[in-house]
mmCIF file of C-alpha atoms and ligand atoms in Angstrom:
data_model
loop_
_atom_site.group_PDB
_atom_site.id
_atom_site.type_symbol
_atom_site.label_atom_id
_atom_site.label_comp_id
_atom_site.label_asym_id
_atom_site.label_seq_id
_atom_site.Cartn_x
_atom_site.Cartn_y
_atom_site.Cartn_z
ATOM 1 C CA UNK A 1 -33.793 11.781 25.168
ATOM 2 C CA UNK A 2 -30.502 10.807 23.488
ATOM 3 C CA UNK A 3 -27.351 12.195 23.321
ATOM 4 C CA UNK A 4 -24.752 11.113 20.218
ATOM 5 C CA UNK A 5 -21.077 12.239 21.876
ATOM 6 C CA UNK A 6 -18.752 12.589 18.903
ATOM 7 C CA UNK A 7 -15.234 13.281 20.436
ATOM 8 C CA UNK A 8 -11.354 12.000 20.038
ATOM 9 C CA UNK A 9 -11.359 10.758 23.822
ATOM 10 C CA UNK A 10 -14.467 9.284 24.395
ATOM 11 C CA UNK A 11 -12.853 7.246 27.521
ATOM 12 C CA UNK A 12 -13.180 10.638 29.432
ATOM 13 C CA UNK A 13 -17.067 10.378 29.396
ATOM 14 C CA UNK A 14 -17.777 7.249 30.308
ATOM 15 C CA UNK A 15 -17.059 6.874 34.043
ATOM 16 C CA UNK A 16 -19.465 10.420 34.515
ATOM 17 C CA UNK A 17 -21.885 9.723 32.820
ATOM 18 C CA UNK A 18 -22.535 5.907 34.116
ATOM 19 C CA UNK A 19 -23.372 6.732 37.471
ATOM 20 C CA UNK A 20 -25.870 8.196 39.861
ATOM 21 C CA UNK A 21 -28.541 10.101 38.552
ATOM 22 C CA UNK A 22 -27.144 9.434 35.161
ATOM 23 C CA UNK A 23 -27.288 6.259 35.785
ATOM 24 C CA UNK A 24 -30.522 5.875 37.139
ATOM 25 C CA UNK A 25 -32.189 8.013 33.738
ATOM 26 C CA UNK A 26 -30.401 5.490 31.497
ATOM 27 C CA UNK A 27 -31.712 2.180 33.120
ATOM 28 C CA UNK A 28 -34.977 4.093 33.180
ATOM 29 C CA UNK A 29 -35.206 3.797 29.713
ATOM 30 C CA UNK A 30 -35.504 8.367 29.296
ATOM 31 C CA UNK A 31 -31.852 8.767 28.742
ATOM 32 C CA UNK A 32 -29.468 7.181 25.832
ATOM 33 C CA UNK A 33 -26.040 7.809 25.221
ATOM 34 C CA UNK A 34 -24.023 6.691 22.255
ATOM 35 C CA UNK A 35 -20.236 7.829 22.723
ATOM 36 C CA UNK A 36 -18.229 8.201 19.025
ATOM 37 C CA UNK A 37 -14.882 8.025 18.563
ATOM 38 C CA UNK A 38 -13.791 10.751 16.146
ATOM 39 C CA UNK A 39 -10.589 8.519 15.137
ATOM 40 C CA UNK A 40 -13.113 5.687 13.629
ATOM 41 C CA UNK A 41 -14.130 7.959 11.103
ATOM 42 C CA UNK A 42 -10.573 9.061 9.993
ATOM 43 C CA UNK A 43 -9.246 7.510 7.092
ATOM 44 C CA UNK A 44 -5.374 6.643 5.514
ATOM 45 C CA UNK A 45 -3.163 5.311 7.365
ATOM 46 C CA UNK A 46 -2.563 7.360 10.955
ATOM 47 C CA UNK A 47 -6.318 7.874 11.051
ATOM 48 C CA UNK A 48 -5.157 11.429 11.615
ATOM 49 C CA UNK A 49 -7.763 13.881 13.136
ATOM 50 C CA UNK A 50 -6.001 17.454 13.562
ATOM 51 C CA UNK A 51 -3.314 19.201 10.972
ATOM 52 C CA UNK A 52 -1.389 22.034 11.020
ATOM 53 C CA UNK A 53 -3.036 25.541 11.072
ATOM 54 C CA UNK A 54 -3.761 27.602 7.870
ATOM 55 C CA UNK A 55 -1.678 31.004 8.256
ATOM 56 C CA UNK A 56 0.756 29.395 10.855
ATOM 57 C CA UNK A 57 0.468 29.386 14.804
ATOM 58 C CA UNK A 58 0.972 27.175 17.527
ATOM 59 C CA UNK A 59 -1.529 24.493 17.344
ATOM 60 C CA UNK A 60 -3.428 21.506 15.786
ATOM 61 C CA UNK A 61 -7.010 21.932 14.295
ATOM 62 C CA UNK A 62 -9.272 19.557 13.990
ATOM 63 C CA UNK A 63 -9.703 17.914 10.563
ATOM 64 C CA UNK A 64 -13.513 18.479 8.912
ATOM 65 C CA UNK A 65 -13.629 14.868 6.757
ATOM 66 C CA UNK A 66 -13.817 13.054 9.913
ATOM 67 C CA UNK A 67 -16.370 15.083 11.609
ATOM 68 C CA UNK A 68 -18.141 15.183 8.759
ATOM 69 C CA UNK A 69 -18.263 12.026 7.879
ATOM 70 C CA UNK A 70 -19.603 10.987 11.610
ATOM 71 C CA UNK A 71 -22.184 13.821 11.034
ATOM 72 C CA UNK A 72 -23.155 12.757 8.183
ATOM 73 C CA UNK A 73 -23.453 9.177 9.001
ATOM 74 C CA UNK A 74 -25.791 10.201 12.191
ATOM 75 C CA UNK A 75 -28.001 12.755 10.682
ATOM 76 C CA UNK A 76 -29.009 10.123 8.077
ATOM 77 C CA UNK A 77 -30.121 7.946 10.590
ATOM 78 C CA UNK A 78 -32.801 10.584 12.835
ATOM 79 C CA UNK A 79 -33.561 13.852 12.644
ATOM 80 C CA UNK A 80 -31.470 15.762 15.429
ATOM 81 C CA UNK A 81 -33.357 18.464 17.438
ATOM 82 C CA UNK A 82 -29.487 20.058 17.714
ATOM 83 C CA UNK A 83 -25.869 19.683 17.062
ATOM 84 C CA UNK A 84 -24.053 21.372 19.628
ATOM 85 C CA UNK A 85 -19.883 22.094 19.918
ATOM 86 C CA UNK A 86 -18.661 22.206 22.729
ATOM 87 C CA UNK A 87 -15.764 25.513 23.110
ATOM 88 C CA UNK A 88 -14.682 28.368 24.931
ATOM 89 C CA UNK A 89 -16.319 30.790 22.033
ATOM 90 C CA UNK A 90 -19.602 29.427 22.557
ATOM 91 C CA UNK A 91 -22.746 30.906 24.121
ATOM 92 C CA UNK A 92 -22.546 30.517 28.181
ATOM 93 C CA UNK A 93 -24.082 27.699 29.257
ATOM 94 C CA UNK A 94 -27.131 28.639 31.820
ATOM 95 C CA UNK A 95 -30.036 26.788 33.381
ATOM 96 C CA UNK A 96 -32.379 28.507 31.303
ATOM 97 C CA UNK A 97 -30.998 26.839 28.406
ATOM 98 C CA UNK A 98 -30.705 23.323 30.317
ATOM 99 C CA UNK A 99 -34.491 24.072 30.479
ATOM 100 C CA UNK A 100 -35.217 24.137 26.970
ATOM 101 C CA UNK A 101 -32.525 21.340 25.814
ATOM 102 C CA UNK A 102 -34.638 19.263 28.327
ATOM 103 C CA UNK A 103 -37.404 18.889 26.332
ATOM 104 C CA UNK A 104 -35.400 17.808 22.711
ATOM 105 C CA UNK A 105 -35.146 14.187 21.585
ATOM 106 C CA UNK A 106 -32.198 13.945 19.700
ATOM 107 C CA UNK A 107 -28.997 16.171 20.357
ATOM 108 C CA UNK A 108 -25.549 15.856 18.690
ATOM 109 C CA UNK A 109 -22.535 17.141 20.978
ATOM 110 C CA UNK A 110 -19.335 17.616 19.147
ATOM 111 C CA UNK A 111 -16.444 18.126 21.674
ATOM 112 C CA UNK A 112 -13.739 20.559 20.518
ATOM 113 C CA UNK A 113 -9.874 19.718 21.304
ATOM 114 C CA UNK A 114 -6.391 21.148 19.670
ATOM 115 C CA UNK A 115 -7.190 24.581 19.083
ATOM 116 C CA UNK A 116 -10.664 23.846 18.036
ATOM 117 C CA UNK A 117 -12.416 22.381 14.786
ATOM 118 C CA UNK A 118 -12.294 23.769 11.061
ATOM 119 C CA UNK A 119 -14.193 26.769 10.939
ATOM 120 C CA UNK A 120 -16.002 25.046 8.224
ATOM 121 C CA UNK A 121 -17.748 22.228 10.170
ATOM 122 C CA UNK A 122 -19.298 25.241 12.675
ATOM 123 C CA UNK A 123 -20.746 26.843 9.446
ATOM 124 C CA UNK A 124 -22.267 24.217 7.647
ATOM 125 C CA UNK A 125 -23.074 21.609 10.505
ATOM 126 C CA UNK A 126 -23.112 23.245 14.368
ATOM 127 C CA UNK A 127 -26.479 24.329 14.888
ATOM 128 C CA UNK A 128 -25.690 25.830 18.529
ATOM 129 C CA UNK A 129 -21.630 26.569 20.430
ATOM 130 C CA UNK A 130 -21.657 26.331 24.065
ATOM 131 C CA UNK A 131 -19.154 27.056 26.488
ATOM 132 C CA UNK A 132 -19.756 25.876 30.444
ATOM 133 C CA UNK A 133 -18.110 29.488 31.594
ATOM 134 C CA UNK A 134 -15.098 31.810 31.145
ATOM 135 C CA UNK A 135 -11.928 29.740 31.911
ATOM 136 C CA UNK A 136 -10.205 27.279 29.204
ATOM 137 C CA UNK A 137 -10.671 22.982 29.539
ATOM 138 C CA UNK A 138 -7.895 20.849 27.760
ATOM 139 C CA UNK A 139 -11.056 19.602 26.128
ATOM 140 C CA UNK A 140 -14.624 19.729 25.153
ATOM 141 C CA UNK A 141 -15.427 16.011 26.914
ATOM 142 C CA UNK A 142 -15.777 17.316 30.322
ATOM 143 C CA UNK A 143 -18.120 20.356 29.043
ATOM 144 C CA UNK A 144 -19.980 17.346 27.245
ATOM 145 C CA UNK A 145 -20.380 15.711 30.556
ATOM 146 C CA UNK A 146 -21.433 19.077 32.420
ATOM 147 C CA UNK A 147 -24.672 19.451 29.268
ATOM 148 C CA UNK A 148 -25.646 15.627 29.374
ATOM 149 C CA UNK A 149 -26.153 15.797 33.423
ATOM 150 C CA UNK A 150 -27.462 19.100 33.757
ATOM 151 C CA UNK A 151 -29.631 18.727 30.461
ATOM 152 C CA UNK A 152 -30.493 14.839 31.443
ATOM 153 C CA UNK A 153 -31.503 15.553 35.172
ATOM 154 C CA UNK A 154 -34.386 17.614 34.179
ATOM 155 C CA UNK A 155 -36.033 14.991 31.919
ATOM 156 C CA UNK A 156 -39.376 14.185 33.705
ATOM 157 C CA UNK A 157 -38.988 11.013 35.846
ATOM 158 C CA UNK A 158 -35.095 11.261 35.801
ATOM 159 C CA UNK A 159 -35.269 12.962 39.735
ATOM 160 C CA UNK A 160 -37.223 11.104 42.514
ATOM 161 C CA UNK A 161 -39.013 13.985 43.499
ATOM 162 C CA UNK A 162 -40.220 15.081 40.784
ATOM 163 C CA UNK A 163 -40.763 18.620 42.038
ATOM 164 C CA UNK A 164 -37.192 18.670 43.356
ATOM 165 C CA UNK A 165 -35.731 20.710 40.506
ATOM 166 C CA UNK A 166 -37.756 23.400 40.427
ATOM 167 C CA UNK A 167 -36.269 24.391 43.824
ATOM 168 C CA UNK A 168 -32.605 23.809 42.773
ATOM 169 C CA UNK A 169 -30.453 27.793 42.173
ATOM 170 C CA UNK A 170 -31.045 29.826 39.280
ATOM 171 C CA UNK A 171 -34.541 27.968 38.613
ATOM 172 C CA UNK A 172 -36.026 31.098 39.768
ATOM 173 C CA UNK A 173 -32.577 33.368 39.602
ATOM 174 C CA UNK A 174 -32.316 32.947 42.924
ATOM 175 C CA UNK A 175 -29.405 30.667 45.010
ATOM 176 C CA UNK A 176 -30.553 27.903 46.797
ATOM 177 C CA UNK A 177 -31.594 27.543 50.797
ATOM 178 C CA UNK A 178 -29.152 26.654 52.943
ATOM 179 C CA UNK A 179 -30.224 22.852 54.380
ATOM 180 C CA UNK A 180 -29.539 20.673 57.726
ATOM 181 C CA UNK A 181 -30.256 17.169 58.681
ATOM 182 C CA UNK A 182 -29.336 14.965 61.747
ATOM 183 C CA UNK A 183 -28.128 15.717 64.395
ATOM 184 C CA UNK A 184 -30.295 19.066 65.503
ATOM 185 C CA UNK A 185 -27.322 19.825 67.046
ATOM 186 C CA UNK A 186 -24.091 19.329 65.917
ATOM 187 C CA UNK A 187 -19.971 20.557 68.247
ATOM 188 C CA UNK A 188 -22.727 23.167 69.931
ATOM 189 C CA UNK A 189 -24.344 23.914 66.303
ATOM 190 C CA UNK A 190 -27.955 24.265 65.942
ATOM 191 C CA UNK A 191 -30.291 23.650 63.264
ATOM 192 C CA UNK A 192 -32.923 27.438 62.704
ATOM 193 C CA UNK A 193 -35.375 26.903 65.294
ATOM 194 C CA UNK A 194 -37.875 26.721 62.630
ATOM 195 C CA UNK A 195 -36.914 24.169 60.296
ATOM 196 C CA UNK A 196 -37.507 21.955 63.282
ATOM 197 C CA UNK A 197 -41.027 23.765 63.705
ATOM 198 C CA UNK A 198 -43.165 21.780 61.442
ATOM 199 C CA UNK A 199 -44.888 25.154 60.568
ATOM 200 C CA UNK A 200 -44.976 24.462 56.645
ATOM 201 C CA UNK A 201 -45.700 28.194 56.073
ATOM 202 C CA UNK A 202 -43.185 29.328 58.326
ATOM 203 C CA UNK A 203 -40.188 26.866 56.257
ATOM 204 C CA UNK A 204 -41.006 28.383 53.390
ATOM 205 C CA UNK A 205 -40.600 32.004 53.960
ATOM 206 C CA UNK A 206 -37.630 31.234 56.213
ATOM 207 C CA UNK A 207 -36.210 29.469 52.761
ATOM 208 C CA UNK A 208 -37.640 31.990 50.515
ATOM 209 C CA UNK A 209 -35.800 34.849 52.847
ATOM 210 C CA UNK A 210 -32.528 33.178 52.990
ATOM 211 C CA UNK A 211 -32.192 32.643 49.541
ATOM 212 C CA UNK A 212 -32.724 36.023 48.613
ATOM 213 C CA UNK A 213 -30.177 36.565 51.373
ATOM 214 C CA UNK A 214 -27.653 34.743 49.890
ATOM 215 C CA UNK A 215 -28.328 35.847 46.146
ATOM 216 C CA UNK A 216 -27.908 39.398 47.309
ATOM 217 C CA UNK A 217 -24.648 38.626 49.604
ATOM 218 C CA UNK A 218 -23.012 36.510 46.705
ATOM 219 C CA UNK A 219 -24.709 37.128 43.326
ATOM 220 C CA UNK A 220 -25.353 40.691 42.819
ATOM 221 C CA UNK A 221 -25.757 40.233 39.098
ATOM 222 C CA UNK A 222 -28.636 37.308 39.776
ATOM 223 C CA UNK A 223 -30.080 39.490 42.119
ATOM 224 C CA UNK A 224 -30.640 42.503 40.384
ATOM 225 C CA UNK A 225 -31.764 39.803 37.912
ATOM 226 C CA UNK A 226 -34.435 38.741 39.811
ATOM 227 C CA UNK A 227 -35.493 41.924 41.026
ATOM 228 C CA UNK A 228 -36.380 43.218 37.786
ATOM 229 C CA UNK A 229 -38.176 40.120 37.136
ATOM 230 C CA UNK A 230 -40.505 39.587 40.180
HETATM 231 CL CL1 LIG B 301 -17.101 23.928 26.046
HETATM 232 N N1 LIG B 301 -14.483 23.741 25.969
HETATM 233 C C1 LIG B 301 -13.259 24.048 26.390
HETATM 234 N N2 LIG B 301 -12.204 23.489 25.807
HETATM 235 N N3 LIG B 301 -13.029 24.906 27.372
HETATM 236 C C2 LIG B 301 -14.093 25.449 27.944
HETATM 237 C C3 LIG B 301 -15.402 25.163 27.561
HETATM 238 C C4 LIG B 301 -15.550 24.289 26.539
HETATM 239 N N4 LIG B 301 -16.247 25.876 28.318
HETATM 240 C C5 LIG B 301 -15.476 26.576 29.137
HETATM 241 N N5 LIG B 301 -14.184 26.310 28.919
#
């Protein structure tokens, strides 16, 4: 899959997305990232990328030449499954959309900044706004980062285990297990009897029970959720 990052501070993506599991996907060969600097595609010369506001008002907006001109220049290279922008106004971001990004090959990410991006640009260009939940970033970068690992984990042979996501919260609206390792006992702490058991049956209700556990303690909106759905 590959990810083209248009944004005025591309410097803010590159340490998150170089690492770890990231990392791993991209010298794997299933994950590509190409990070554009908004400010290359600017012309004159400040290579100015926000203005003033139509109508007055606090706050710079985002030029549309330069965007478009980026967009342009990538969408006559590939096709692009999506281009997404990244702001507060967008759609809440939610695994079950992770899901279905998952399986895209191309996706554009334009990261919103100033007070956001001529309204033009979202009506002739953005194919899908996303916001990563209800509380305002100085910038669309780290929302950016938040898609490209949530979206690039699930690519098949990103994870070691393959199987491993499908247990990970909100796969099946329900919270995730809590989980132990070594030592079995820990300042006169012990690990559930039965995770030390070996009884594979046993784990897995014991899992399956305190999930639903937590979801109902901590999530009443996932729960009732899930309870309509199984
Ligand atoms: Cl996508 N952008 C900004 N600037 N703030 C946000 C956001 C995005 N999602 C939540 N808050």
């Amino acid at each position: 899959m590959r990810f083209d990052i248009i944004s005025v501070l591309p410097e803010l993506l590159e340490s998150p997305l170089n690492h770890s599991i990231m990392k791993r996907a991209k010298d794997k060969g299933l994950l590509e990232v190409h990070l554009h600097h908004l400010r290359d595609y600017a012309t004159g010369k400040h290579k100015q990328v926000d203005d003033y506001q139509f109508g007055g008002g606090a706050g710079m907006v985002m030029k549309p030449e330069p965007i478009a001109a980026c967009l342009d220049k990538l969408l006559s290279e590939r096709h692009y499954d999506e281009v997404i922008y990244t702001t507060p106004d967008g759609e809440r971001l939610e695994q079950q959309r992770c899901n279905r990004l998952s399986m895209k090959e191309n996706v554009i990410i334009l990261c919103g900044h100033y007070k956001g991006i001529d309204e033009r640009i979202r009506e002739k260009y953005i194919t899908l706004e996303i916001s990563i939940g209800d509380y305002v970033l100085s910038g669309g970068e780290l929302a950016a980062a938040v898609l490209v690992d949530s979206i690039g984990r699930l690519i098949p042979g990103v994870l070691n285990d393959e199987t491993s996501a499908l247990f990970d919260s909100f796969q099946d609206d329900l919270l995730a297990p809590p989980v132990y390792t070594r030592p079995a006992e820990w300042e006169g702490m012990k690990v559930p009897d039965v995770l030390l058991s070996g009884h594979e049956k046993m784990i897995d209700e014991w899992r399956h029970d305190q999930s639903m556990e937590r979801t109902k303690a901590r999530r009443p909106d996932l729960w009732e959720k899930f309870e309509k759905g199984s």
